[in-house]
Short mmCIF file of C-alpha atoms and ligand atoms in Angstrom, two decimals:
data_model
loop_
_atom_site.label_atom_id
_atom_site.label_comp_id
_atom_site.label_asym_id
_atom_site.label_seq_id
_atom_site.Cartn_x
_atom_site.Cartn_y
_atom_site.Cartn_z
CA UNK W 1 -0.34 -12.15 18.89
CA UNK W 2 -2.32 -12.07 21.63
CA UNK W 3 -2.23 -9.42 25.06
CA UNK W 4 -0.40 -11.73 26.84
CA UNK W 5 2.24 -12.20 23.96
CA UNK W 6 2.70 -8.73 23.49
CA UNK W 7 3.20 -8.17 27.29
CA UNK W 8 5.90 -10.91 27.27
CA UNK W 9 7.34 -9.34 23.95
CA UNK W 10 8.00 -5.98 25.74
CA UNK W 11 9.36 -6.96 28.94
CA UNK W 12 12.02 -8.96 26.78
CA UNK W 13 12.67 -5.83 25.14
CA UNK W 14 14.55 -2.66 26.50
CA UNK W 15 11.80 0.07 25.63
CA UNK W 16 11.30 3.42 26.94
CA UNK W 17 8.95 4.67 29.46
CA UNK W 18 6.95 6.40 27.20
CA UNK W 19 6.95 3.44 24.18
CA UNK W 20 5.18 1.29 27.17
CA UNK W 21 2.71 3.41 27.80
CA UNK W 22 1.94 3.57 24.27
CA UNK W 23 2.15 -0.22 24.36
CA UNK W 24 -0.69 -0.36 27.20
CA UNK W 25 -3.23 1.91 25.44
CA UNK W 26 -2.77 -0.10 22.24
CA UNK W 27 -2.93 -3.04 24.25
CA UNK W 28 -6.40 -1.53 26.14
CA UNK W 29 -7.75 -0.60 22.83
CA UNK W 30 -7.66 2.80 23.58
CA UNK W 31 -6.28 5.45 20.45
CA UNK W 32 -3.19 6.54 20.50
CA UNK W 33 -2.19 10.43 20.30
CA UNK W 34 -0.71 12.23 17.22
CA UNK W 35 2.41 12.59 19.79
CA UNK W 36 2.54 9.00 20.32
CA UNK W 37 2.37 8.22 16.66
CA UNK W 38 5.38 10.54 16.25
CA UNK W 39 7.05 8.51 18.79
CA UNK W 40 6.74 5.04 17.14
CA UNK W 41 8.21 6.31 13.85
CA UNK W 42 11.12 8.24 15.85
CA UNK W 43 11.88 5.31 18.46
CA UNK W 44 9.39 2.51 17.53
CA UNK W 45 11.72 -0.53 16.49
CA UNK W 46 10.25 -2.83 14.18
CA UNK W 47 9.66 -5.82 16.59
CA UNK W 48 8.29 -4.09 18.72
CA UNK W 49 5.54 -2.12 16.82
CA UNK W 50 5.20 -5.35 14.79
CA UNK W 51 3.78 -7.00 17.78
CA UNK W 52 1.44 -4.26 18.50
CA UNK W 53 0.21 -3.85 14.96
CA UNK W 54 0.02 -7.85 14.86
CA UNK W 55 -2.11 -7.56 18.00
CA UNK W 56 -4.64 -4.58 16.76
CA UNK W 57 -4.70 -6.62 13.33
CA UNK W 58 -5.88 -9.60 14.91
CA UNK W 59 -8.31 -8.11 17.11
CA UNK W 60 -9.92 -6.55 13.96
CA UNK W 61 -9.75 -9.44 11.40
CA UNK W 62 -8.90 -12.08 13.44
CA UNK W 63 -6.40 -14.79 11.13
CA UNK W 64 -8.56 -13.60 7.95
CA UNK W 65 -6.59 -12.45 5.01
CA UNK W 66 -8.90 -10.48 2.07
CA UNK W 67 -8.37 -10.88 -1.40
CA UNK W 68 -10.25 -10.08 -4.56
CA UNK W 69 -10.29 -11.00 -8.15
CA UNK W 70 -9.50 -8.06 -10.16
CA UNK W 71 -7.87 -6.53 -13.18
CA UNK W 72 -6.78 -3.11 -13.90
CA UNK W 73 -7.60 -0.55 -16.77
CA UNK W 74 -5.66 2.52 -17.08
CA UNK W 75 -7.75 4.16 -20.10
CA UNK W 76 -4.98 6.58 -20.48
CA UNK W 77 -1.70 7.92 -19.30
CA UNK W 78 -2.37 11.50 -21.00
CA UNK W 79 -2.39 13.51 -17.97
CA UNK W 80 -3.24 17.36 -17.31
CA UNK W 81 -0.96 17.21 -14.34
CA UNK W 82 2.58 17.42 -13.48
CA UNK W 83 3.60 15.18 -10.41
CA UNK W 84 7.18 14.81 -10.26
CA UNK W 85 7.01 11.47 -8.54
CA UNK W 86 4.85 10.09 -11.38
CA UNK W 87 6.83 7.65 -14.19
CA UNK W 88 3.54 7.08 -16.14
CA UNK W 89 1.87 10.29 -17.32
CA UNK W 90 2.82 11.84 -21.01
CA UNK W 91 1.72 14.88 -22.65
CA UNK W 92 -0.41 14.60 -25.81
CA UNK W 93 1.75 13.53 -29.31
CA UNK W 94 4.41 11.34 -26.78
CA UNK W 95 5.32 8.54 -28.43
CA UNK W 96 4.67 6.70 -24.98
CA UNK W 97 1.44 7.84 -24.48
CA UNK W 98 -1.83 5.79 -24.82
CA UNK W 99 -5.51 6.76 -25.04
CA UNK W 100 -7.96 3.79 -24.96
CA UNK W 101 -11.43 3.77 -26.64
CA UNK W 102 -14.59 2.80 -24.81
CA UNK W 103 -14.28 -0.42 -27.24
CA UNK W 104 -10.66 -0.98 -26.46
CA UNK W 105 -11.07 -1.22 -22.62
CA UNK W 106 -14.22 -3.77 -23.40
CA UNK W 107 -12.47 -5.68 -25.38
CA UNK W 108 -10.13 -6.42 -22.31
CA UNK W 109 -13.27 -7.31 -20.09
CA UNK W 110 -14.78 -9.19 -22.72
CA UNK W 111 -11.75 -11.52 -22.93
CA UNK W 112 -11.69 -12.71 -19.32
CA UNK W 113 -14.05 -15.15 -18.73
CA UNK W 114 -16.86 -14.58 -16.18
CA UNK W 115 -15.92 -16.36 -13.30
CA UNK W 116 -12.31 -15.51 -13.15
CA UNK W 117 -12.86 -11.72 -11.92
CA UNK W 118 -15.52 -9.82 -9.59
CA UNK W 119 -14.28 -6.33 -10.15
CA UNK W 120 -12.17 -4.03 -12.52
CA UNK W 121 -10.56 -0.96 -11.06
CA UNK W 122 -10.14 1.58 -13.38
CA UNK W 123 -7.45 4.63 -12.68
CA UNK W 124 -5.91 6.68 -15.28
CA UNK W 125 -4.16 10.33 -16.06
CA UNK W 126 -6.30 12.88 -16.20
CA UNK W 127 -7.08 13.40 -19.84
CA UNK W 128 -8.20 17.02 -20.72
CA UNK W 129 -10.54 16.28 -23.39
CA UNK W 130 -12.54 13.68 -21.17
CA UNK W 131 -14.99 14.06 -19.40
CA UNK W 132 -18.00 12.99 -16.76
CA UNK W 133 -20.24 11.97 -20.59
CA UNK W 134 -17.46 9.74 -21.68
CA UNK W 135 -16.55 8.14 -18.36
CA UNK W 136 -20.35 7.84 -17.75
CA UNK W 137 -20.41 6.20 -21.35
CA UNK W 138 -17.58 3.62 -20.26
CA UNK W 139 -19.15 2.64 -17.03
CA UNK W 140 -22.82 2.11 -18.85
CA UNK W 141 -21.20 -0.06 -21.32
CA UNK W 142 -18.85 -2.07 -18.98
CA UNK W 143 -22.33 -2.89 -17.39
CA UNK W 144 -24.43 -3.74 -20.42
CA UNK W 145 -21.97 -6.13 -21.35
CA UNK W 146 -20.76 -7.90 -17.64
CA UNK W 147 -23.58 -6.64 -15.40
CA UNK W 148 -22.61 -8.65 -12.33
CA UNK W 149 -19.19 -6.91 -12.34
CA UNK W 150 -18.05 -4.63 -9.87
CA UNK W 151 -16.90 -0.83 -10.77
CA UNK W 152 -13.90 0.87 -8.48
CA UNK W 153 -13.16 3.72 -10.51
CA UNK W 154 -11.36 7.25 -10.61
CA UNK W 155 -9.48 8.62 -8.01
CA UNK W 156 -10.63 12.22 -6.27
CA UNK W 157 -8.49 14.31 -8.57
CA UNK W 158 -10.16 12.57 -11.72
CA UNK W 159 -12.96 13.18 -10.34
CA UNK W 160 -12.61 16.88 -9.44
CA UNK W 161 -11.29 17.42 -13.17
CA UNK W 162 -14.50 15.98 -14.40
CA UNK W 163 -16.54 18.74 -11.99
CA UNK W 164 -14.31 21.17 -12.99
CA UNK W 165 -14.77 20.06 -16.89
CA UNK W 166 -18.75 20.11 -16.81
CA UNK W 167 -19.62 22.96 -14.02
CA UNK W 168 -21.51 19.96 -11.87
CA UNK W 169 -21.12 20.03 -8.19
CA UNK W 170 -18.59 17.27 -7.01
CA UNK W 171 -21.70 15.28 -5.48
CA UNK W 172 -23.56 15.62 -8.73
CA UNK W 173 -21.10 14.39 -10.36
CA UNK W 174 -20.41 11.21 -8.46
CA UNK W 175 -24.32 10.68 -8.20
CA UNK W 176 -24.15 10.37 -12.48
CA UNK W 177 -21.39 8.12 -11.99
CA UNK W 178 -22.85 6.15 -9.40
CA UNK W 179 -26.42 5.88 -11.88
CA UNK W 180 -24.04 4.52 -14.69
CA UNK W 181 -22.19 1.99 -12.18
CA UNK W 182 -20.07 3.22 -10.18
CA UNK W 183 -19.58 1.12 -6.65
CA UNK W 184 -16.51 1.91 -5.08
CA UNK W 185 -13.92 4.33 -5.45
CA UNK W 186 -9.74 3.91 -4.99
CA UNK W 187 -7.81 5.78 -2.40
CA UNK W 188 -4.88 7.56 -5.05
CA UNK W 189 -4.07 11.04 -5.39
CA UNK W 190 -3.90 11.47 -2.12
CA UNK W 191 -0.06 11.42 -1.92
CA UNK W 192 1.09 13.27 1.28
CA UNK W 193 -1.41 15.69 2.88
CA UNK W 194 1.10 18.67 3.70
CA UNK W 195 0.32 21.88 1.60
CA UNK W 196 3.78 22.39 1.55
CA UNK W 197 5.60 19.24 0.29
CA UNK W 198 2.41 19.25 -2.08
CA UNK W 199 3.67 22.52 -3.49
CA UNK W 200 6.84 20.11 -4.63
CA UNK W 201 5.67 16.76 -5.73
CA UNK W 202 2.19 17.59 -6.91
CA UNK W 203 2.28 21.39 -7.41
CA UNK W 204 -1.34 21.65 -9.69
CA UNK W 205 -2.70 18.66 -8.44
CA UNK W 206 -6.28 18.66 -6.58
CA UNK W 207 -5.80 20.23 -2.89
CA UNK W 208 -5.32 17.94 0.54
CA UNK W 209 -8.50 19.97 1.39
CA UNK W 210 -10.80 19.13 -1.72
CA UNK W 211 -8.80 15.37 -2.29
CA UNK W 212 -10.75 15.14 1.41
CA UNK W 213 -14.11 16.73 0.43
CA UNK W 214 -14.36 14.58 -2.42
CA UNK W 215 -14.07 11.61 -0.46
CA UNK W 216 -16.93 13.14 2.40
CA UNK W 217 -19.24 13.83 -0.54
CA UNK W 218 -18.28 9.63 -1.98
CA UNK W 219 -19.28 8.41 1.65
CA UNK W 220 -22.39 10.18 2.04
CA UNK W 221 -23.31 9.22 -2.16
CA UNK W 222 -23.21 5.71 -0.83
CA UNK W 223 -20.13 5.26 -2.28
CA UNK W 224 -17.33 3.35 0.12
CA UNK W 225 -13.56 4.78 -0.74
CA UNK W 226 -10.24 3.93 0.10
CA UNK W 227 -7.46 6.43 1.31
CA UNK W 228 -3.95 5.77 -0.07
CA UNK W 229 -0.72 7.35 1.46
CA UNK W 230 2.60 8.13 -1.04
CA UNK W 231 5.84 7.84 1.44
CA UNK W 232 9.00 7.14 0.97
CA UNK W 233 10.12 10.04 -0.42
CA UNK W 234 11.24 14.04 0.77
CA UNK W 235 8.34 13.35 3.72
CA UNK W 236 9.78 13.60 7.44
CA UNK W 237 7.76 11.37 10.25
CA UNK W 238 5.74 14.55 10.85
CA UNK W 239 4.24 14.71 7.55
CA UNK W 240 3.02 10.63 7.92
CA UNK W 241 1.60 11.74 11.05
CA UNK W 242 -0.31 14.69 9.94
CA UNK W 243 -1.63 12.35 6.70
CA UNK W 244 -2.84 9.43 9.05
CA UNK W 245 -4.27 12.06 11.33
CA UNK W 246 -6.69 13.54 8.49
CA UNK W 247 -8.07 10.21 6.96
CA UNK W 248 -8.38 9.34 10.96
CA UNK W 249 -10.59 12.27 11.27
CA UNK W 250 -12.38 11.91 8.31
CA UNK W 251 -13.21 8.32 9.05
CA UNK W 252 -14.38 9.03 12.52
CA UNK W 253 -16.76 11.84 10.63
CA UNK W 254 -18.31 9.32 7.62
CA UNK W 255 -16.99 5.56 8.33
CA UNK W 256 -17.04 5.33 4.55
CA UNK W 257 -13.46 4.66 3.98
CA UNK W 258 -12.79 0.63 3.92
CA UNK W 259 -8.93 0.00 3.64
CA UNK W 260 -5.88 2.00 3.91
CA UNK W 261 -3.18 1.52 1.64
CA UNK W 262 0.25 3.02 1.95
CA UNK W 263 1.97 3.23 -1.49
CA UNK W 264 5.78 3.19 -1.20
CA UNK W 265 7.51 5.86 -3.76
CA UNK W 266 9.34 3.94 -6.57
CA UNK W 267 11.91 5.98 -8.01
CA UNK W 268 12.89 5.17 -11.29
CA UNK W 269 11.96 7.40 -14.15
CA UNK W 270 10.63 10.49 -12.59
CA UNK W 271 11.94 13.76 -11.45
CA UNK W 272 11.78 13.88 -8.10
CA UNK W 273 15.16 12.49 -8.53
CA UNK W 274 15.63 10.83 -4.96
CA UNK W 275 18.56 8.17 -5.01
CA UNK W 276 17.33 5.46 -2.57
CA UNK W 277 13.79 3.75 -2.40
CA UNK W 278 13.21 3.29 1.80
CA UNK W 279 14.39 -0.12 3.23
CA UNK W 280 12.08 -2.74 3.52
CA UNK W 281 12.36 -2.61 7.16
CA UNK W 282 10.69 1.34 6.91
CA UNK W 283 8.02 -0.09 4.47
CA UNK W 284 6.85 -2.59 7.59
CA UNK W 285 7.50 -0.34 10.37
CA UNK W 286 5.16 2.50 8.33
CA UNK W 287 2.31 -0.19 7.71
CA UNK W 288 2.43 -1.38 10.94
CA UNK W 289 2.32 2.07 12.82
CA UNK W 290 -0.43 3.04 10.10
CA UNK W 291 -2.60 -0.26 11.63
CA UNK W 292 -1.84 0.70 15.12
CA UNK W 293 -2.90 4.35 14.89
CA UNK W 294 -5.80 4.10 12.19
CA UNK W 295 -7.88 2.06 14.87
CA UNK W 296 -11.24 3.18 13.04
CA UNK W 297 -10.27 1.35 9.56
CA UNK W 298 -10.89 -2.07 9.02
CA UNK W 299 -8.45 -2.94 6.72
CA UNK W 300 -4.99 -2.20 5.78
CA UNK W 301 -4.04 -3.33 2.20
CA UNK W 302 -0.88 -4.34 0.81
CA UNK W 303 -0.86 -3.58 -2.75
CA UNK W 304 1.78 -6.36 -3.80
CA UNK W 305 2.85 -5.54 -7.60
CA UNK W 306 4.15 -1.98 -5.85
CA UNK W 307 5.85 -4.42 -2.88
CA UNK W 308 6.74 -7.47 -4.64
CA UNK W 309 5.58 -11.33 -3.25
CA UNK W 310 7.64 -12.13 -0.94
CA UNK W 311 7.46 -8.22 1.14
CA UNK W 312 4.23 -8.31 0.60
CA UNK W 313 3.82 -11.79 2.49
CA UNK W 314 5.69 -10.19 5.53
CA UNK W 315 3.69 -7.23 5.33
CA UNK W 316 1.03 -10.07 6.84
CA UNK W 317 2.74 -9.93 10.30
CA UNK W 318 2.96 -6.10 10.42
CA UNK W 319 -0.54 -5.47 10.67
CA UNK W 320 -1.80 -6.08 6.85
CA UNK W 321 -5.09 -8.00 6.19
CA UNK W 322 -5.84 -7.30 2.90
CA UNK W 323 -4.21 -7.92 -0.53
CA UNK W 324 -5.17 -6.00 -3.52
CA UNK W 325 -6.22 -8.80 -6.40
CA UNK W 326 -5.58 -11.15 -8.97
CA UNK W 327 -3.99 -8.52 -11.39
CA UNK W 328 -3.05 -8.79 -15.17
CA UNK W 329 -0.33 -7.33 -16.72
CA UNK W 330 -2.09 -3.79 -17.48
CA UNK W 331 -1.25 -2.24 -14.13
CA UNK W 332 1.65 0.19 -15.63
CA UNK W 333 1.92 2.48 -13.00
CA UNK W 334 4.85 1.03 -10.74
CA UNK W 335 6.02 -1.22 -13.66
CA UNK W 336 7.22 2.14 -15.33
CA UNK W 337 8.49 3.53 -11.88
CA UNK W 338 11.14 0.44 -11.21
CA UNK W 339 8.77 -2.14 -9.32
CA UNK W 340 10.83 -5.69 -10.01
CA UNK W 341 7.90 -7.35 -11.30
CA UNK W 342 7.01 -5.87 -14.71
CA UNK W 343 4.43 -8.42 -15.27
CA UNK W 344 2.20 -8.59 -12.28
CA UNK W 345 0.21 -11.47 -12.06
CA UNK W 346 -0.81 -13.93 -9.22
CA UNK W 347 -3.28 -16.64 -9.70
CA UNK W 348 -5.72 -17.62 -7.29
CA UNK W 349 -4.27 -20.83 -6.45
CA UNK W 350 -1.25 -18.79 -5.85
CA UNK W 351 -2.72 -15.56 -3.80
CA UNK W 352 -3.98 -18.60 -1.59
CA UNK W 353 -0.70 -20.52 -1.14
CA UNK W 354 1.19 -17.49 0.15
CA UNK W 355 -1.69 -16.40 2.92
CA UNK W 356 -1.60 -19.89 3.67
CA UNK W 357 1.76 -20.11 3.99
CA UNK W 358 1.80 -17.72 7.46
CA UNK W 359 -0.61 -19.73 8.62
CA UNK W 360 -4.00 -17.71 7.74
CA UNK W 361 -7.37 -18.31 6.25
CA UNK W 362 -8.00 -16.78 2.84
CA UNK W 363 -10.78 -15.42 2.03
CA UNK W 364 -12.24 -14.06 -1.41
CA UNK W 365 -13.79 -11.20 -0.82
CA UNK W 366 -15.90 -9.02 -3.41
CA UNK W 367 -15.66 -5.10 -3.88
CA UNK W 368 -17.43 -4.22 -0.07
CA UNK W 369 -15.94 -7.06 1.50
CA UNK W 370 -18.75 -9.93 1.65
CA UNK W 371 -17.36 -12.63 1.29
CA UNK W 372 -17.26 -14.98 -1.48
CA UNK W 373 -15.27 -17.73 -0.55
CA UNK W 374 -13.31 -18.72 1.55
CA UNK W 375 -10.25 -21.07 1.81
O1 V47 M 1 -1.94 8.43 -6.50
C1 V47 M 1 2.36 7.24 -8.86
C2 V47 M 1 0.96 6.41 -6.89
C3 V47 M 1 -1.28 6.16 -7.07
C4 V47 M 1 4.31 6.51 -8.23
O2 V47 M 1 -7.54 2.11 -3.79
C5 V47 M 1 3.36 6.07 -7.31
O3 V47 M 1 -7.49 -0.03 -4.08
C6 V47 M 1 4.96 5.00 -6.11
O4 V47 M 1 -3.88 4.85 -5.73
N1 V47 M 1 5.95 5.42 -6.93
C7 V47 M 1 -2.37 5.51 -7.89
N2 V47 M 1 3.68 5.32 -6.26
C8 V47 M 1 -2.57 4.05 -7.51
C9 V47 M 1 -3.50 3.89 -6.34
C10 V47 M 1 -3.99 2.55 -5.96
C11 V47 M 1 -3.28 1.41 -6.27
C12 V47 M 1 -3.78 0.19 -5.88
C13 V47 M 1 -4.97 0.06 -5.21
C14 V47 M 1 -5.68 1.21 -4.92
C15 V47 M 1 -6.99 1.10 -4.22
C16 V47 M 1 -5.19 2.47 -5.27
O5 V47 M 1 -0.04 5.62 -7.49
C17 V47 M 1 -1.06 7.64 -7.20
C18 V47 M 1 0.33 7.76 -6.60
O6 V47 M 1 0.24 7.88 -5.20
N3 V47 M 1 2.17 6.56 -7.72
N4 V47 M 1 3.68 7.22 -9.18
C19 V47 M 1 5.67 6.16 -8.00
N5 V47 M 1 6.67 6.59 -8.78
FE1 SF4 M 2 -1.22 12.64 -13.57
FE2 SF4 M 2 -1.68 10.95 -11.55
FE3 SF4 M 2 0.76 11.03 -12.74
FE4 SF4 M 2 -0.03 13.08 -11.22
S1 SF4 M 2 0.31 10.94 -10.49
S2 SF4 M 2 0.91 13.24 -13.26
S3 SF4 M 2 -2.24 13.13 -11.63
S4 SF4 M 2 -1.17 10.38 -13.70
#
């Protein structure tokens, strides 16, 4: 949309005083106040901060949608924590659990052929009898044998398990990681930044504070992050605020984070034990009022195996630019917590057809967003 669209948008529609003068500093490019942000998730319909979010997307990307090539290792799902939103992690001596070898999780790169994948993004539990030597180990050995592949690995709290493991500083240990191969890291385990919901969902998980510090210490290793957001569950508007609000900060502090992606709670199999997943009208409505008041990140992601296809497509006109990959069927994590699609794969062909299909340019993009191709 462009300014004059947007302007002809709101004066068809019957919006408060106050939502058009949010609607003019969007529209001026000037940022938005907590307050206001609180505002569009209390009053904000969803045409109407569609069109905003539409307008701050294309002023940032222009009609370019990013996509990458990727596959998914989870090396494990034996996990140290307790997270009663999480479907996926077992205790040691489950019969559901899984622990991968360093061979294994080659023997999954090894099979794809070269040119069908740039990058392999690598998450797991948080295993308490591994740590910073054997991940080092995997990432050394994912090299020797694809060297031109990229390595997004290991979310902050892995990361701060593997610091607390060895006795190495945080930035010590991402400096070892980033020697063995490490390029870019994912935004999860962030959840929801309030200490206090925290204390329910993720009660032994790594702090908001030190989930944070970890991702300072990534930016200034020369090592670009992302920043993830869990909603959709016992969190009130306030508490989406107060999470955009700290990765806003952050990023106006280090610039190292490159895409935001909000991660909508899936509720079967876990204890959280909330009845109804949020309507797909709150999942747009949150990603667009995350695009309109994050105006210092580049890219908002939809991750579409978590959405589905066909939300994720209309995610496009609510201020998303960016779609994480080409994914095989290892990505476990939603599968076990109800997503509809337990098999979650989309070829390139098809990636393209469905960016195409709102009328915008695809464009393969590699692990720091040069691009590859486009189409
Ligand atoms: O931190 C766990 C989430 C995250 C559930 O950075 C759940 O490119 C919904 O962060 N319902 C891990 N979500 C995945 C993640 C991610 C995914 C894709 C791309 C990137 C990236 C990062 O998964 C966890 C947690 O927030 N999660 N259980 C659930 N029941
Ligand atoms: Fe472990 Fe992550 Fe699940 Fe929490 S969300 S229990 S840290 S695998």
């Amino acid at each position: 949309m462009t300014h004059d669209d947007v302007l002809l948008a709101l004066n068809e529609t019957a919006v408060s005083q106050e939502l058009q003068t949010i609607a003019h500093k969007v529209l001026q490019n000037q940022r938005i106040t907590t307050q206001d942000c609180l505002l569009l998730y209390e009053q904000g319909e969803l045409a109407f901060v569609g069109a905003l979010a539409d307008f701050v997307r294309f002023q940032k990307n222009e009609n370019i949608v990013f996509f990458n090539k990727n596959i998914h290792i989870e090396p494990t799902n034996i996990c140290i924590h307790n997270c009663t939103f999480c479907s996926y992690s077992k205790k040691k001596g489950d019969p559901l659990c899984w622990e991968m070898s360093i061979d294994e999780m080659l023997a999954i790169i090894t099979k794809i052929p070269e040119h069908a994948i740039t990058e392999v993004h690598i998450v797991g539990g948080v295993h308490p009898d591994r740590g910073i030597d054997f991940y080092c180990d995997l990432l050394t050995a994912i090299k020797n044998i694809r060297p031109s592949i990229q390595i997004k690995a290991f979310t902050a709290v892995e990361i701060d398990f593997m610091a607390k493991k060895s006795g190495f500083f945080v930035s010590e240990i991402l400096q070892k990681l980033k020697d063995a191969g490490l390029q870019t890291m994912p935004g999860g385990g962030a959840e929801i930044f309030d200490e206090s919901l925290r204390k329910i969902i993720c009660p032994t998980k790594t702090s908001s504070e030190r989930w944070l510090k970890i991702h300072e210490t990534a930016h200034k290793t020369g090592i670009p992050t992302n920043a993830t957001m869990l909603y959709g569950h016992i969190e009130k508007f306030e508490h989406r605020v107060d999470h955009l609000n700290r990765l806003r900060n952050l990023q106006d502090k280090t610039n190292g984070f490159q895409a935001f992606i909000p991660l909508k709670y899936k509720k079967e199999n876990n204890y959280l034990g909330i009845e109804h997943e949020v309507p797909w009208s709150e999942d747009l409505r949150n990603f667009a009022i995350s695009r309109i008041f994050l105006d210092n990140f580049k890219n908002i992601k939809a991750y579409w195996p978590m959405l589905g296809k066909e939300l994720s497509q209309m995610t496009l006109e609510f201020g998303v630019n960016d779609f994480d990959g080409t994914i095989n069927d290892s990505t476990k994590i939603y599968s076990m917590a109800g997503a509809e699609d337990t098999h979650p794969t989309l070829t390139e062909e098809q990636m393209v057809a469905l960016i195409h299909a709102v009328g915008r340019k695809a464009i393969e993009r590699d692990s720091v967003y040069n691009i590859i191709q486009t189409h």
